């Protein structure tokens, strides 16, 4: 998308970030807008990241600038090549292209090291020998100032010597750190002599064993922004308190020597939170490692890989992010807004098919044995351009088990003894007899059809109150259908302390005995269809000829809204 960016200024007033950028351009403070998406490769991307990706790549595209993909790979103990590959794949899938602008914080390790020495030389950094516990104890609290380290006034030469020996690998993990010398009494905890470099004897996915000291997030992030000429460093609100440090470091370092046209500025926006979803990588990692789900791409996961596997089109995600908007205050979004957006897109495009998830046999008594006929089913009720397909009618059919009740309550209009209903694109049928097994379980319905109602209308004008989906038993194809429910059983998982105690035991329903139309055997992975009256589905990557597997992407109705008496489209930020 970035590739085809037009260098025109978008309409103003869309959100505060775009307003800031438009103003910077209007005032001539910024020529080319350069943003970055900076994931740490310690897990898969999730739907929250989609907001950041759409924002960073989106504004770059709208203002005719560029957006970098930068891996923030400064903690080799948690980062893996698998995550690096997955992140790149997911950003591309979401529809964005960084072109040549792929970077890693590790590309700058040598420069960052040189800048650390610079800060030692200028008396703005020192090597601290305190243990991690001592440092924590001396840090103070939000109401109490911290205490200066006994090593704070070390001479420059000694600091330099120790820092070089840290790099040379002379000391074990945690023995020393390099700290900025700012203010142990600052009201902002991030300015109480923050760590810049720590000792970590660990192999890095990219730099191998070249380093045994690694820069902290704070010492890598703004510096990487400066090196790359980022103009607008857009991040989530939790970094607001880091901004004074971000600016302090850029003020102290000789970044003008880089020759970039300006210096980066950090702006914060609200994280995306969705009721019922957990978007913490720490928890997502434990869901995977603890086998609570089938992997990072389990369709119940809020990861982009999981959403893709569930059948969510990338365009629906982008549209959702647009609907949520770019607020500066944190809020919680109703998940019904996501489902609504999903249905809105799929409703337009997904062809209609018939599938019976829990089949019940129907025998049409007055239809000759061995005879079949071909009927015509529209592929989309509102879009004649999608054409039609042939479907088969025969003496034995499948209908949905829940479309029959032997003793129907007042408002149940579907099949029951003596009741006439319409089969979609087929005939009117009337239930004559219920067949049960020895245990009293209903195993089949004996029905009759009215040959005059072909196509679904009666020449005498008589009406039926229900239209059912169905399949001809002779050519229906067996399939496994996976129905996903929320992974957590409450809108605020973990509010009582243990997020894993809130897992929904019914998050996955496997319907192993489903039946689908034969055309569905030819559907490609991820291709969306609507199973009439059931929802939107797509083939799972596990699907094989002869062993079809479908995932339910989203149901047709917002059951949550129905239960809570709300109407779609749902509001943003109004949950709890
Ligand atoms: P962690 O779960 O460890 O805090 P993270 O989700 O912040 O990790 P990063 O890889 O650091 O993961 O995130 C990359 C970028 O995505 C950051 O700029 C971060 O601000 C942004 N981001 C992360 N989560 C969200 C979210 N829920 N909404 C919007 N942006 C997010
Ligand atoms: Mg983070």
mmCIF file of C-alpha atoms in Angstrom, residues 218-351:
data_model
loop_
_atom_site.group_PDB
_atom_site.id
_atom_site.type_symbol
_atom_site.label_atom_id
_atom_site.label_comp_id
_atom_site.label_asym_id
_atom_site.label_seq_id
_atom_site.Cartn_x
_atom_site.Cartn_y
_atom_site.Cartn_z
ATOM 1 C CA UNK A 218 15.116 3.401 26.643
ATOM 2 C CA UNK A 219 18.648 3.610 25.325
ATOM 3 C CA UNK A 220 17.802 1.867 22.049
ATOM 4 C CA UNK A 221 14.474 3.270 21.019
ATOM 5 C CA UNK A 222 14.907 7.012 20.638
ATOM 6 C CA UNK A 223 18.436 6.500 19.362
ATOM 7 C CA UNK A 224 17.211 4.118 16.648
ATOM 8 C CA UNK A 225 14.558 6.699 15.763
ATOM 9 C CA UNK A 226 17.258 9.359 15.421
ATOM 10 C CA UNK A 227 19.520 7.160 13.303
ATOM 11 C CA UNK A 228 16.686 6.312 10.911
ATOM 12 C CA UNK A 229 15.457 9.894 10.662
ATOM 13 C CA UNK A 230 12.053 9.073 12.142
ATOM 14 C CA UNK A 231 10.015 12.279 12.337
ATOM 15 C CA UNK A 232 7.030 11.063 14.371
ATOM 16 C CA UNK A 233 7.623 8.290 16.879
ATOM 17 C CA UNK A 234 4.099 7.111 17.618
ATOM 18 C CA UNK A 235 3.671 4.880 20.625
ATOM 19 C CA UNK A 236 1.139 3.879 23.237
ATOM 20 C CA UNK A 237 0.343 5.872 26.348
ATOM 21 C CA UNK A 238 2.430 3.795 28.742
ATOM 22 C CA UNK A 239 5.483 5.442 27.177
ATOM 23 C CA UNK A 240 4.332 8.933 28.088
ATOM 24 C CA UNK A 241 6.454 8.808 31.271
ATOM 25 C CA UNK A 242 9.474 7.767 29.211
ATOM 26 C CA UNK A 243 9.264 10.797 26.978
ATOM 27 C CA UNK A 244 11.384 13.101 29.204
ATOM 28 C CA UNK A 245 14.101 10.451 29.100
ATOM 29 C CA UNK A 246 13.665 10.045 25.346
ATOM 30 C CA UNK A 247 14.270 13.786 24.957
ATOM 31 C CA UNK A 248 17.032 13.962 27.592
ATOM 32 C CA UNK A 249 19.074 11.333 25.748
ATOM 33 C CA UNK A 250 18.577 12.992 22.359
ATOM 34 C CA UNK A 251 19.647 16.333 23.883
ATOM 35 C CA UNK A 252 22.834 14.795 25.295
ATOM 36 C CA UNK A 253 23.908 12.790 22.253
ATOM 37 C CA UNK A 254 25.637 14.225 19.153
ATOM 38 C CA UNK A 255 22.772 13.214 16.880
ATOM 39 C CA UNK A 256 23.243 16.259 14.635
ATOM 40 C CA UNK A 257 26.321 14.467 13.297
ATOM 41 C CA UNK A 258 23.981 11.871 11.783
ATOM 42 C CA UNK A 259 22.981 14.410 9.146
ATOM 43 C CA UNK A 260 19.226 13.755 9.450
ATOM 44 C CA UNK A 261 16.986 16.742 8.668
ATOM 45 C CA UNK A 262 15.521 16.938 12.167
ATOM 46 C CA UNK A 263 15.090 15.075 15.396
ATOM 47 C CA UNK A 264 12.343 12.612 16.224
ATOM 48 C CA UNK A 265 9.401 13.549 18.439
ATOM 49 C CA UNK A 266 7.398 11.052 20.413
ATOM 50 C CA UNK A 267 3.587 11.152 20.495
ATOM 51 C CA UNK A 268 1.357 8.818 22.451
ATOM 52 C CA UNK A 269 -2.018 7.339 21.628
ATOM 53 C CA UNK A 270 -4.354 4.984 23.490
ATOM 54 C CA UNK A 271 -3.749 1.258 23.400
ATOM 55 C CA UNK A 272 -6.453 -0.828 21.831
ATOM 56 C CA UNK A 273 -8.249 -2.836 24.500
ATOM 57 C CA UNK A 274 -11.175 -5.097 23.695
ATOM 58 C CA UNK A 275 -13.478 -6.457 26.375
ATOM 59 C CA UNK A 276 -12.897 -10.175 26.921
ATOM 60 C CA UNK A 277 -9.571 -10.256 25.068
ATOM 61 C CA UNK A 278 -6.154 -10.420 26.680
ATOM 62 C CA UNK A 279 -3.519 -8.597 24.649
ATOM 63 C CA UNK A 280 -0.495 -9.093 26.840
ATOM 64 C CA UNK A 281 2.307 -11.023 25.175
ATOM 65 C CA UNK A 282 3.239 -12.493 28.532
ATOM 66 C CA UNK A 283 -0.197 -14.096 28.865
ATOM 67 C CA UNK A 284 -0.391 -15.082 25.195
ATOM 68 C CA UNK A 285 2.983 -16.823 25.523
ATOM 69 C CA UNK A 286 1.697 -18.776 28.517
ATOM 70 C CA UNK A 287 -1.509 -19.733 26.697
ATOM 71 C CA UNK A 288 0.653 -21.325 24.024
ATOM 72 C CA UNK A 289 3.319 -22.887 26.250
ATOM 73 C CA UNK A 290 0.702 -24.175 28.702
ATOM 74 C CA UNK A 291 -1.222 -25.821 25.831
ATOM 75 C CA UNK A 292 -4.412 -23.921 26.655
ATOM 76 C CA UNK A 293 -4.694 -23.342 22.906
ATOM 77 C CA UNK A 294 -3.334 -25.218 19.894
ATOM 78 C CA UNK A 295 -0.645 -22.661 19.073
ATOM 79 C CA UNK A 296 -0.045 -18.995 18.301
ATOM 80 C CA UNK A 297 -2.366 -19.263 15.303
ATOM 81 C CA UNK A 298 -5.208 -20.973 17.147
ATOM 82 C CA UNK A 299 -8.349 -19.213 15.865
ATOM 83 C CA UNK A 300 -9.339 -18.414 19.456
ATOM 84 C CA UNK A 301 -6.185 -16.333 19.914
ATOM 85 C CA UNK A 302 -6.327 -12.548 19.399
ATOM 86 C CA UNK A 303 -3.140 -12.831 17.335
ATOM 87 C CA UNK A 304 -3.131 -11.765 13.706
ATOM 88 C CA UNK A 305 -2.133 -15.338 12.816
ATOM 89 C CA UNK A 306 -5.129 -16.658 14.769
ATOM 90 C CA UNK A 307 -7.525 -14.179 13.211
ATOM 91 C CA UNK A 308 -6.235 -15.043 9.751
ATOM 92 C CA UNK A 309 -6.744 -18.750 10.415
ATOM 93 C CA UNK A 310 -10.249 -18.027 11.675
ATOM 94 C CA UNK A 311 -10.985 -16.414 8.329
ATOM 95 C CA UNK A 312 -10.877 -12.722 9.238
ATOM 96 C CA UNK A 313 -10.018 -10.752 6.078
ATOM 97 C CA UNK A 314 -7.230 -8.183 6.566
ATOM 98 C CA UNK A 315 -9.516 -5.471 5.184
ATOM 99 C CA UNK A 316 -11.987 -6.080 8.016
ATOM 100 C CA UNK A 317 -9.206 -5.550 10.555
ATOM 101 C CA UNK A 318 -8.162 -2.294 8.912
ATOM 102 C CA UNK A 319 -11.773 -1.152 8.834
ATOM 103 C CA UNK A 320 -12.193 -2.042 12.507
ATOM 104 C CA UNK A 321 -9.135 -0.004 13.479
ATOM 105 C CA UNK A 322 -10.546 2.920 11.514
ATOM 106 C CA UNK A 323 -13.866 2.638 13.337
ATOM 107 C CA UNK A 324 -12.164 2.542 16.737
ATOM 108 C CA UNK A 325 -10.335 5.751 15.923
ATOM 109 C CA UNK A 326 -7.291 7.375 17.477
ATOM 110 C CA UNK A 327 -8.250 8.601 20.936
ATOM 111 C CA UNK A 328 -5.782 9.924 23.470
ATOM 112 C CA UNK A 329 -7.597 8.401 26.429
ATOM 113 C CA UNK A 330 -7.615 4.680 27.140
ATOM 114 C CA UNK A 331 -10.908 2.886 26.714
ATOM 115 C CA UNK A 332 -12.266 -0.609 26.241
ATOM 116 C CA UNK A 333 -13.880 -1.470 22.936
ATOM 117 C CA UNK A 334 -16.936 -3.702 22.736
ATOM 118 C CA UNK A 335 -15.989 -6.884 20.811
ATOM 119 C CA UNK A 336 -19.382 -6.653 19.098
ATOM 120 C CA UNK A 337 -17.931 -3.769 17.086
ATOM 121 C CA UNK A 338 -15.341 -6.144 15.674
ATOM 122 C CA UNK A 339 -17.927 -8.809 14.838
ATOM 123 C CA UNK A 340 -20.197 -6.180 13.309
ATOM 124 C CA UNK A 341 -17.373 -4.942 11.066
ATOM 125 C CA UNK A 342 -16.514 -8.490 10.125
ATOM 126 C CA UNK A 343 -20.097 -9.349 9.148
ATOM 127 C CA UNK A 344 -20.493 -6.101 7.255
ATOM 128 C CA UNK A 345 -17.600 -7.007 4.942
ATOM 129 C CA UNK A 346 -18.301 -10.713 4.644
ATOM 130 C CA UNK A 347 -22.002 -10.171 3.986
ATOM 131 C CA UNK A 348 -21.108 -8.257 0.842
ATOM 132 C CA UNK A 349 -18.619 -10.720 -0.575
ATOM 133 C CA UNK A 350 -19.073 -14.222 0.804
ATOM 134 C CA UNK A 351 -21.024 -16.605 -1.443
#
